[in-house]
């Protein structure tokens, strides 16, 4: 968990403002949910490994004897917990307010979440997530809208050439079935396949054999990975998808992926000849157990890790509502984006430090400041110190772009504004 100094806080808010603005432009409405949810909801088996990282809140009124008696049962000690993502709270929110929401609900959430991570670079115990979700639309239009809106937001931040890796959990299941993996083996097999980018095909095959899964299935998987493949110019299309999968994947799954690609491609400039910014990845897994269909991750050539991801989770809301409702979401990795983006002039809007002599009347100072503020300029008042250089350096580190000297009777027209840099 971190503190943020003024310049960094302003930078984070600028990035958030751009993301929110682009999502609103695409028709998404922002909501807010409490930072805590019921313990049973957070530990309902839909949060994957994140449930193990949840911060639980001790029940009120427990005395020492009650704590000792319940020590072996976390559920008896806690009845609330800090949210570890924004998807579980959204599902609860929709189940609670469905009658007040449109039939197809497009939501934005940008808020902190908490996980008991082991502190290290890029992993924090408190961090911001930026989620957009579409609830109530079972068609591929929902996935296409999410992808287009997210690519627009990332582009507005100045990250060009971003792509979305895409797969479908139904295709993964069909592929494992075609190879001959037993149903009971598949969760563990998917955990291993998810390491493909790190350990390569040979490492995957070796780990699968160490797991003791069916030898014939591993042999079939190895043969598929080593098959000769023709080079494809375009990264996404029906031919590319079929060539990347074994026989037996249902046609409707492939048709859904193709439809998403065609819809996203329609939003691209005519000058872009290489199709949509999508890449089909038959071994994209994503670990969350609640995904039921399409899954995707946001990638950028400047970094080896994803900048966000999501997928379809049609079964989650039904756990709270009692009726299945289609849902799909895309989450931007806000912390990774902020770390990746370079500081630009836009981080520091028009701003000035007014350095005044001690004898300048307070009323005159505030009148001058108010005039500048009314012009859309950020203003800070500072009495002239002995060490002017240190003051200017501090003002620059706080995000100010300019300074001006103010003496008795200095007017707006006489103010000489100079850049700090």
Short mmCIF file of C-alpha atoms in Angstrom, two decimals:
data_model
loop_
_atom_site.label_atom_id
_atom_site.label_comp_id
_atom_site.label_asym_id
_atom_site.label_seq_id
_atom_site.Cartn_x
_atom_site.Cartn_y
_atom_site.Cartn_z
CA UNK A 1 0.00 0.00 0.00
CA UNK A 2 1.49 3.29 -1.07
CA UNK A 3 1.36 7.03 -0.49
CA UNK A 4 1.32 9.33 -3.53
CA UNK A 5 2.94 12.75 -3.57
CA UNK A 6 1.03 15.58 -5.27
CA UNK A 7 2.65 15.29 -8.72
CA UNK A 8 2.11 11.54 -8.92
CA UNK A 9 -1.44 11.83 -7.61
CA UNK A 10 -2.20 14.45 -10.28
CA UNK A 11 -0.72 12.18 -12.94
CA UNK A 12 -2.83 9.23 -11.81
CA UNK A 13 -5.97 11.36 -11.81
CA UNK A 14 -5.24 12.57 -15.34
CA UNK A 15 -4.94 8.98 -16.58
CA UNK A 16 -8.15 8.02 -14.77
CA UNK A 17 -9.92 11.04 -16.22
CA UNK A 18 -8.99 10.06 -19.77
CA UNK A 19 -10.11 6.46 -19.25
CA UNK A 20 -13.42 7.55 -17.71
CA UNK A 21 -14.01 10.08 -20.47
CA UNK A 22 -13.49 7.53 -23.25
CA UNK A 23 -15.69 4.93 -21.57
CA UNK A 24 -18.47 7.46 -21.04
CA UNK A 25 -18.19 8.39 -24.72
CA UNK A 26 -18.91 4.73 -25.53
CA UNK A 27 -22.11 4.75 -23.48
CA UNK A 28 -20.94 3.24 -20.19
CA UNK A 29 -22.30 4.57 -16.88
CA UNK A 30 -20.15 4.79 -13.78
CA UNK A 31 -21.28 3.13 -10.57
CA UNK A 32 -19.81 2.84 -7.08
CA UNK A 33 -19.96 -0.11 -4.69
CA UNK A 34 -18.83 -0.46 -1.05
CA UNK A 35 -15.25 -1.45 -0.34
CA UNK A 36 -16.52 -4.41 1.73
CA UNK A 37 -18.72 -7.34 0.77
CA UNK A 38 -20.16 -10.25 2.76
CA UNK A 39 -17.57 -12.89 3.60
CA UNK A 40 -19.69 -15.68 2.09
CA UNK A 41 -19.99 -13.79 -1.19
CA UNK A 42 -16.26 -13.16 -1.45
CA UNK A 43 -15.55 -16.83 -0.70
CA UNK A 44 -18.23 -18.42 -2.88
CA UNK A 45 -15.70 -20.22 -5.08
CA UNK A 46 -15.93 -17.76 -8.00
CA UNK A 47 -12.84 -15.65 -7.28
CA UNK A 48 -10.19 -18.27 -7.93
CA UNK A 49 -6.90 -17.82 -6.10
CA UNK A 50 -7.89 -14.24 -5.24
CA UNK A 51 -10.17 -15.61 -2.52
CA UNK A 52 -7.07 -16.81 -0.68
CA UNK A 53 -5.71 -13.24 -0.78
CA UNK A 54 -8.82 -11.55 0.61
CA UNK A 55 -8.56 -9.33 3.68
CA UNK A 56 -11.27 -10.49 6.07
CA UNK A 57 -12.92 -8.26 8.67
CA UNK A 58 -13.35 -9.64 12.18
CA UNK A 59 -16.90 -9.90 13.46
CA UNK A 60 -17.79 -7.17 15.91
CA UNK A 61 -18.24 -7.99 19.59
CA UNK A 62 -16.11 -11.14 19.76
CA UNK A 63 -14.36 -11.61 23.09
CA UNK A 64 -11.15 -13.59 23.62
CA UNK A 65 -12.99 -16.84 24.36
CA UNK A 66 -15.11 -16.53 21.19
CA UNK A 67 -11.99 -15.89 19.10
CA UNK A 68 -10.25 -18.97 20.54
CA UNK A 69 -13.30 -21.17 19.91
CA UNK A 70 -13.58 -20.03 16.29
CA UNK A 71 -9.85 -19.91 15.52
CA UNK A 72 -10.00 -22.94 13.21
CA UNK A 73 -12.91 -21.57 11.19
CA UNK A 74 -12.29 -18.25 9.38
CA UNK A 75 -15.96 -17.99 8.44
CA UNK A 76 -16.87 -17.97 12.12
CA UNK A 77 -14.40 -15.15 12.83
CA UNK A 78 -15.24 -12.88 9.89
CA UNK A 79 -18.49 -11.82 8.30
CA UNK A 80 -17.13 -9.16 5.90
CA UNK A 81 -14.07 -8.68 3.71
CA UNK A 82 -12.40 -6.07 1.53
CA UNK A 83 -13.20 -6.60 -2.15
CA UNK A 84 -10.37 -8.27 -4.09
CA UNK A 85 -11.81 -7.30 -7.49
CA UNK A 86 -14.73 -5.32 -8.91
CA UNK A 87 -16.53 -8.17 -10.67
CA UNK A 88 -17.98 -9.88 -7.61
CA UNK A 89 -19.34 -6.55 -6.23
CA UNK A 90 -20.82 -5.78 -9.66
CA UNK A 91 -22.65 -9.10 -9.73
CA UNK A 92 -24.11 -8.36 -6.28
CA UNK A 93 -24.93 -4.77 -7.35
CA UNK A 94 -26.83 -5.95 -10.41
CA UNK A 95 -28.73 -8.60 -8.46
CA UNK A 96 -29.76 -5.91 -5.93
CA UNK A 97 -30.76 -3.22 -8.44
CA UNK A 98 -31.88 -5.11 -11.52
CA UNK A 99 -35.36 -3.54 -11.53
CA UNK A 100 -33.80 -0.05 -11.62
CA UNK A 101 -31.37 -0.78 -14.48
CA UNK A 102 -31.83 -1.03 -18.26
CA UNK A 103 -32.20 -4.42 -19.91
CA UNK A 104 -28.64 -4.17 -21.21
CA UNK A 105 -26.53 -2.42 -18.58
CA UNK A 106 -23.10 -0.97 -19.41
CA UNK A 107 -21.11 -0.12 -16.30
CA UNK A 108 -17.81 1.55 -15.47
CA UNK A 109 -16.01 1.06 -12.18
CA UNK A 110 -12.70 2.69 -11.28
CA UNK A 111 -11.82 2.04 -7.66
CA UNK A 112 -9.27 0.48 -5.30
CA UNK A 113 -9.24 -3.22 -4.44
CA UNK A 114 -7.21 -5.12 -1.85
CA UNK A 115 -5.28 -8.38 -1.95
CA UNK A 116 -2.83 -9.79 0.59
CA UNK A 117 -0.09 -10.06 -2.02
CA UNK A 118 3.56 -10.61 -1.22
CA UNK A 119 4.95 -7.09 -1.81
CA UNK A 120 7.16 -6.88 -4.88
CA UNK A 121 7.59 -4.72 -7.98
CA UNK A 122 4.30 -4.46 -9.84
CA UNK A 123 2.29 -6.24 -7.13
CA UNK A 124 0.57 -4.14 -4.52
CA UNK A 125 -1.79 -4.86 -1.65
CA UNK A 126 -3.97 -1.91 -2.60
CA UNK A 127 -4.35 -0.96 -6.24
CA UNK A 128 -6.86 0.57 -8.64
CA UNK A 129 -8.86 -1.43 -11.16
CA UNK A 130 -10.72 0.08 -14.12
CA UNK A 131 -13.51 -2.21 -15.28
CA UNK A 132 -16.16 -1.96 -17.95
CA UNK A 133 -18.89 -4.60 -18.10
CA UNK A 134 -21.96 -5.30 -20.19
CA UNK A 135 -24.74 -7.24 -18.46
CA UNK A 136 -27.78 -8.62 -20.26
CA UNK A 137 -26.35 -9.08 -23.78
CA UNK A 138 -25.56 -12.65 -24.80
CA UNK A 139 -24.45 -11.67 -28.33
CA UNK A 140 -20.91 -11.04 -29.56
CA UNK A 141 -21.80 -7.35 -29.81
CA UNK A 142 -20.95 -7.06 -26.11
CA UNK A 143 -17.40 -8.38 -26.55
CA UNK A 144 -16.86 -6.16 -29.60
CA UNK A 145 -18.06 -3.06 -27.73
CA UNK A 146 -15.75 -3.77 -24.80
CA UNK A 147 -12.73 -4.30 -27.04
CA UNK A 148 -13.36 -1.19 -29.14
CA UNK A 149 -13.91 1.00 -26.07
CA UNK A 150 -10.78 -0.32 -24.33
CA UNK A 151 -8.58 0.15 -27.39
CA UNK A 152 -9.94 3.69 -27.71
CA UNK A 153 -9.10 4.44 -24.06
CA UNK A 154 -5.58 3.04 -24.41
CA UNK A 155 -5.07 4.98 -27.64
CA UNK A 156 -6.20 8.20 -25.95
CA UNK A 157 -3.45 7.65 -23.39
CA UNK A 158 -0.90 7.64 -26.20
CA UNK A 159 -0.24 3.88 -26.37
CA UNK A 160 -0.41 3.06 -30.05
CA UNK A 161 -0.25 -0.43 -31.58
CA UNK A 162 -2.02 -2.14 -28.67
CA UNK A 163 -3.59 -5.49 -29.52
CA UNK A 164 -6.04 -7.86 -27.87
CA UNK A 165 -5.25 -11.57 -27.58
CA UNK A 166 -8.48 -13.52 -27.68
CA UNK A 167 -9.66 -17.08 -27.10
CA UNK A 168 -12.76 -18.88 -25.86
CA UNK A 169 -13.02 -21.22 -22.88
CA UNK A 170 -15.35 -23.40 -24.96
CA UNK A 171 -12.59 -23.77 -27.56
CA UNK A 172 -10.13 -24.70 -24.82
CA UNK A 173 -12.49 -27.36 -23.49
CA UNK A 174 -13.04 -28.76 -27.01
CA UNK A 175 -9.30 -28.80 -27.64
CA UNK A 176 -8.54 -30.69 -24.42
CA UNK A 177 -11.35 -33.09 -25.26
CA UNK A 178 -9.88 -33.65 -28.74
CA UNK A 179 -6.49 -34.46 -27.21
CA UNK A 180 -8.12 -36.93 -24.82
CA UNK A 181 -7.59 -35.27 -21.43
CA UNK A 182 -10.07 -36.54 -18.86
CA UNK A 183 -12.47 -34.00 -17.36
CA UNK A 184 -10.94 -34.38 -13.89
CA UNK A 185 -7.47 -33.60 -15.27
CA UNK A 186 -8.39 -30.43 -17.14
CA UNK A 187 -8.14 -27.81 -14.37
CA UNK A 188 -4.55 -28.87 -13.67
CA UNK A 189 -3.76 -29.14 -17.38
CA UNK A 190 -4.99 -25.57 -17.93
CA UNK A 191 -2.78 -24.33 -15.09
CA UNK A 192 0.19 -25.85 -16.89
CA UNK A 193 -0.80 -24.58 -20.34
CA UNK A 194 -1.13 -21.08 -18.88
CA UNK A 195 2.67 -21.12 -18.44
CA UNK A 196 3.32 -21.49 -22.17
CA UNK A 197 4.79 -18.00 -22.56
CA UNK A 198 7.24 -18.67 -19.71
CA UNK A 199 8.44 -22.25 -20.25
CA UNK A 200 7.62 -22.95 -23.90
CA UNK A 201 6.04 -26.05 -25.52
CA UNK A 202 8.75 -28.45 -24.32
CA UNK A 203 8.36 -27.22 -20.76
CA UNK A 204 4.59 -27.66 -20.95
CA UNK A 205 4.91 -31.23 -22.21
CA UNK A 206 7.46 -32.04 -19.52
CA UNK A 207 5.29 -30.66 -16.73
CA UNK A 208 2.21 -32.49 -18.03
CA UNK A 209 4.15 -35.77 -17.93
CA UNK A 210 5.30 -34.99 -14.38
CA UNK A 211 1.66 -34.40 -13.42
CA UNK A 212 0.94 -37.97 -14.41
CA UNK A 213 -1.94 -37.17 -16.75
CA UNK A 214 -2.89 -39.59 -19.50
CA UNK A 215 0.15 -40.34 -21.67
CA UNK A 216 -1.84 -40.59 -24.89
CA UNK A 217 -3.35 -37.15 -24.32
CA UNK A 218 0.08 -35.61 -23.69
CA UNK A 219 1.42 -37.31 -26.82
CA UNK A 220 -1.48 -35.86 -28.84
CA UNK A 221 -0.84 -32.41 -27.39
CA UNK A 222 2.88 -32.64 -28.17
CA UNK A 223 2.20 -33.75 -31.75
CA UNK A 224 -0.19 -30.83 -32.21
CA UNK A 225 2.35 -28.33 -30.89
CA UNK A 226 5.05 -29.71 -33.22
CA UNK A 227 2.89 -29.90 -36.36
CA UNK A 228 4.06 -27.96 -39.43
CA UNK A 229 2.26 -24.64 -39.77
CA UNK A 230 2.00 -22.20 -42.64
CA UNK A 231 2.92 -18.60 -41.87
CA UNK A 232 -0.12 -16.32 -41.70
CA UNK A 233 0.06 -12.68 -42.76
CA UNK A 234 -3.10 -11.63 -40.95
CA UNK A 235 -3.35 -12.36 -37.21
CA UNK A 236 -7.10 -12.89 -37.04
CA UNK A 237 -9.76 -14.44 -39.25
CA UNK A 238 -11.65 -17.68 -39.77
CA UNK A 239 -8.76 -19.37 -41.58
CA UNK A 240 -6.27 -18.36 -38.90
CA UNK A 241 -8.55 -19.57 -36.10
CA UNK A 242 -9.27 -22.93 -37.72
CA UNK A 243 -5.60 -23.53 -38.50
CA UNK A 244 -4.68 -22.83 -34.88
CA UNK A 245 -7.16 -25.38 -33.47
CA UNK A 246 -7.49 -29.17 -33.75
CA UNK A 247 -10.50 -30.68 -35.43
CA UNK A 248 -13.61 -30.94 -33.29
CA UNK A 249 -14.01 -27.37 -32.03
CA UNK A 250 -17.71 -26.44 -32.49
CA UNK A 251 -18.44 -24.23 -35.50
CA UNK A 252 -20.54 -21.84 -33.40
CA UNK A 253 -17.53 -21.04 -31.18
CA UNK A 254 -15.41 -20.20 -34.23
CA UNK A 255 -18.29 -18.20 -35.71
CA UNK A 256 -18.53 -16.10 -32.53
CA UNK A 257 -14.81 -15.30 -32.64
CA UNK A 258 -15.01 -14.39 -36.32
CA UNK A 259 -18.00 -12.13 -35.67
CA UNK A 260 -16.09 -10.27 -32.97
CA UNK A 261 -13.17 -9.77 -35.32
CA UNK A 262 -15.36 -8.48 -38.13
CA UNK A 263 -17.13 -6.04 -35.81
CA UNK A 264 -13.86 -4.66 -34.40
CA UNK A 265 -12.35 -4.46 -37.90
CA UNK A 266 -15.26 -2.26 -39.01
CA UNK A 267 -14.12 0.42 -36.56
CA UNK A 268 -10.57 0.56 -37.91
CA UNK A 269 -9.47 3.22 -40.42
CA UNK A 270 -9.59 2.14 -44.05
CA UNK A 271 -5.86 2.86 -44.24
CA UNK A 272 -5.15 -0.09 -41.93
CA UNK A 273 -4.87 -3.12 -44.24
CA UNK A 274 -3.94 -5.76 -41.68
CA UNK A 275 -7.36 -6.41 -40.22
CA UNK A 276 -8.48 -5.86 -36.63
CA UNK A 277 -5.99 -5.40 -33.76
CA UNK A 278 -6.85 -8.90 -32.53
CA UNK A 279 -4.65 -11.97 -32.26
CA UNK A 280 -6.16 -15.41 -31.79
CA UNK A 281 -4.31 -17.34 -29.09
CA UNK A 282 -5.62 -20.91 -28.69
CA UNK A 283 -3.62 -21.30 -25.45
CA UNK A 284 -4.79 -18.15 -23.71
CA UNK A 285 -6.30 -19.45 -20.46
CA UNK A 286 -6.88 -16.71 -17.86
CA UNK A 287 -7.14 -18.28 -14.46
CA UNK A 288 -10.48 -17.02 -13.17
CA UNK A 289 -12.84 -19.96 -12.81
CA UNK A 290 -15.97 -17.95 -13.55
CA UNK A 291 -15.25 -17.44 -17.27
CA UNK A 292 -17.70 -19.30 -19.50
CA UNK A 293 -16.91 -18.13 -23.04
CA UNK A 294 -14.73 -15.51 -24.71
CA UNK A 295 -11.58 -14.46 -22.86
CA UNK A 296 -9.10 -11.77 -23.84
CA UNK A 297 -5.99 -9.89 -22.74
CA UNK A 298 -4.66 -6.46 -23.67
CA UNK A 299 -1.09 -6.48 -24.99
CA UNK A 300 1.42 -3.84 -26.07
CA UNK A 301 4.73 -4.46 -27.88
CA UNK A 302 6.68 -2.39 -25.37
CA UNK A 303 6.14 -4.84 -22.49
CA UNK A 304 6.10 -8.64 -22.15
CA UNK A 305 3.11 -8.74 -19.79
CA UNK A 306 -0.58 -8.01 -20.32
CA UNK A 307 -2.07 -4.59 -19.55
CA UNK A 308 -5.54 -5.91 -18.78
CA UNK A 309 -7.96 -8.66 -19.56
CA UNK A 310 -11.41 -10.06 -19.14
CA UNK A 311 -14.02 -12.34 -20.56
CA UNK A 312 -17.56 -13.63 -20.45
CA UNK A 313 -18.92 -14.82 -17.09
CA UNK A 314 -22.52 -15.78 -17.80
CA UNK A 315 -22.93 -17.93 -14.69
CA UNK A 316 -21.86 -15.55 -11.94
CA UNK A 317 -24.85 -13.25 -11.51
CA UNK A 318 -27.19 -16.23 -11.40
CA UNK A 319 -25.57 -17.29 -8.12
CA UNK A 320 -26.89 -14.12 -6.50
CA UNK A 321 -30.08 -13.61 -8.51
CA UNK A 322 -31.28 -17.18 -9.02
CA UNK A 323 -31.66 -16.51 -12.75
CA UNK A 324 -28.82 -16.67 -15.24
CA UNK A 325 -27.91 -13.34 -16.83
CA UNK A 326 -25.27 -13.00 -19.57
CA UNK A 327 -22.32 -10.80 -18.63
CA UNK A 328 -18.90 -9.92 -20.01
CA UNK A 329 -16.23 -7.52 -18.77
CA UNK A 330 -12.83 -6.01 -19.54
CA UNK A 331 -10.47 -4.74 -16.85
CA UNK A 332 -7.58 -2.36 -17.58
CA UNK A 333 -4.46 -2.84 -15.46
CA UNK A 334 -4.37 0.75 -14.23
CA UNK A 335 -1.18 0.47 -12.16
CA UNK A 336 0.74 -1.08 -15.04
CA UNK A 337 -0.54 1.58 -17.42
CA UNK A 338 0.51 4.41 -15.12
CA UNK A 339 3.99 2.92 -14.73
CA UNK A 340 4.29 2.50 -18.50
CA UNK A 341 3.13 5.94 -19.60
CA UNK A 342 5.74 8.64 -19.89
CA UNK A 343 5.12 11.99 -18.26
CA UNK A 344 3.86 14.42 -20.88
CA UNK A 345 3.09 18.12 -21.01
CA UNK A 346 -0.55 17.20 -20.49
CA UNK A 347 0.34 16.00 -16.99
CA UNK A 348 0.98 19.62 -16.07
CA UNK A 349 -1.85 21.87 -17.19
CA UNK A 350 -1.46 25.65 -17.12
CA UNK A 351 -0.26 26.46 -13.62
CA UNK A 352 1.72 29.21 -11.95
CA UNK A 353 3.37 29.91 -8.61
CA UNK A 354 2.96 33.53 -7.56
CA UNK A 355 6.04 34.51 -5.53
CA UNK A 356 5.15 37.63 -3.62
CA UNK A 357 6.97 40.11 -1.45
CA UNK A 358 6.08 40.23 2.23
CA UNK A 359 4.47 43.65 1.99
CA UNK A 360 1.92 42.76 -0.70
CA UNK A 361 -1.60 43.11 0.73
CA UNK A 362 -3.45 39.85 1.17
CA UNK A 363 -6.56 41.21 -0.53
CA UNK A 364 -4.53 42.16 -3.62
CA UNK A 365 -2.92 38.71 -3.69
CA UNK A 366 -6.21 36.88 -3.48
CA UNK A 367 -7.80 39.14 -6.10
CA UNK A 368 -4.95 38.41 -8.53
CA UNK A 369 -5.11 34.71 -7.74
CA UNK A 370 -8.89 34.63 -8.29
CA UNK A 371 -8.51 36.31 -11.67
CA UNK A 372 -5.99 33.70 -12.81
CA UNK A 373 -8.14 30.85 -11.46
CA UNK A 374 -11.12 32.19 -13.43
CA UNK A 375 -8.97 31.87 -16.57
CA UNK A 376 -8.52 28.14 -15.89
CA UNK A 377 -5.03 28.43 -14.38
CA UNK A 378 -3.92 26.55 -11.28
CA UNK A 379 -2.36 29.00 -8.81
CA UNK A 380 -0.24 28.68 -5.67
CA UNK A 381 0.85 31.59 -3.47
CA UNK A 382 4.37 31.54 -2.02
CA UNK A 383 6.15 34.25 -0.02
CA UNK A 384 9.55 35.05 -1.51
CA UNK A 385 12.16 33.00 0.42
CA UNK A 386 15.88 33.48 0.76
CA UNK A 387 16.51 30.34 -1.31
CA UNK A 388 14.38 30.95 -4.41
CA UNK A 389 15.98 28.08 -6.35
CA UNK A 390 14.79 25.45 -3.85
CA UNK A 391 11.25 26.83 -3.96
CA UNK A 392 11.19 26.69 -7.78
CA UNK A 393 12.52 23.13 -7.82
CA UNK A 394 9.84 22.05 -5.37
CA UNK A 395 7.12 23.77 -7.40
CA UNK A 396 8.27 21.93 -10.54
CA UNK A 397 8.23 18.59 -8.71
CA UNK A 398 4.66 19.38 -7.61
CA UNK A 399 3.59 19.75 -11.23
CA UNK A 400 3.67 23.53 -11.70
CA UNK A 401 4.80 24.83 -15.07
CA UNK A 402 5.57 28.51 -14.47
CA UNK A 403 6.15 31.24 -11.89
CA UNK A 404 5.75 34.99 -11.61
CA UNK A 405 6.96 37.67 -9.20
CA UNK A 406 4.30 39.78 -7.47
CA UNK A 407 5.11 43.12 -5.89
CA UNK A 408 2.93 45.84 -4.43
CA UNK A 409 0.30 46.97 -6.96
CA UNK A 410 1.25 44.30 -9.58
CA UNK A 411 -1.74 43.85 -11.90
CA UNK A 412 -2.74 40.95 -14.14
CA UNK A 413 -1.55 42.87 -17.20
CA UNK A 414 1.83 43.55 -15.59
CA UNK A 415 2.37 39.94 -14.44
CA UNK A 416 5.44 38.45 -16.14
CA UNK A 417 4.97 34.68 -16.24
CA UNK A 418 8.12 32.62 -16.82
CA UNK A 419 8.45 28.85 -17.41
CA UNK A 420 9.93 26.76 -14.64
CA UNK A 421 11.70 24.38 -16.99
#
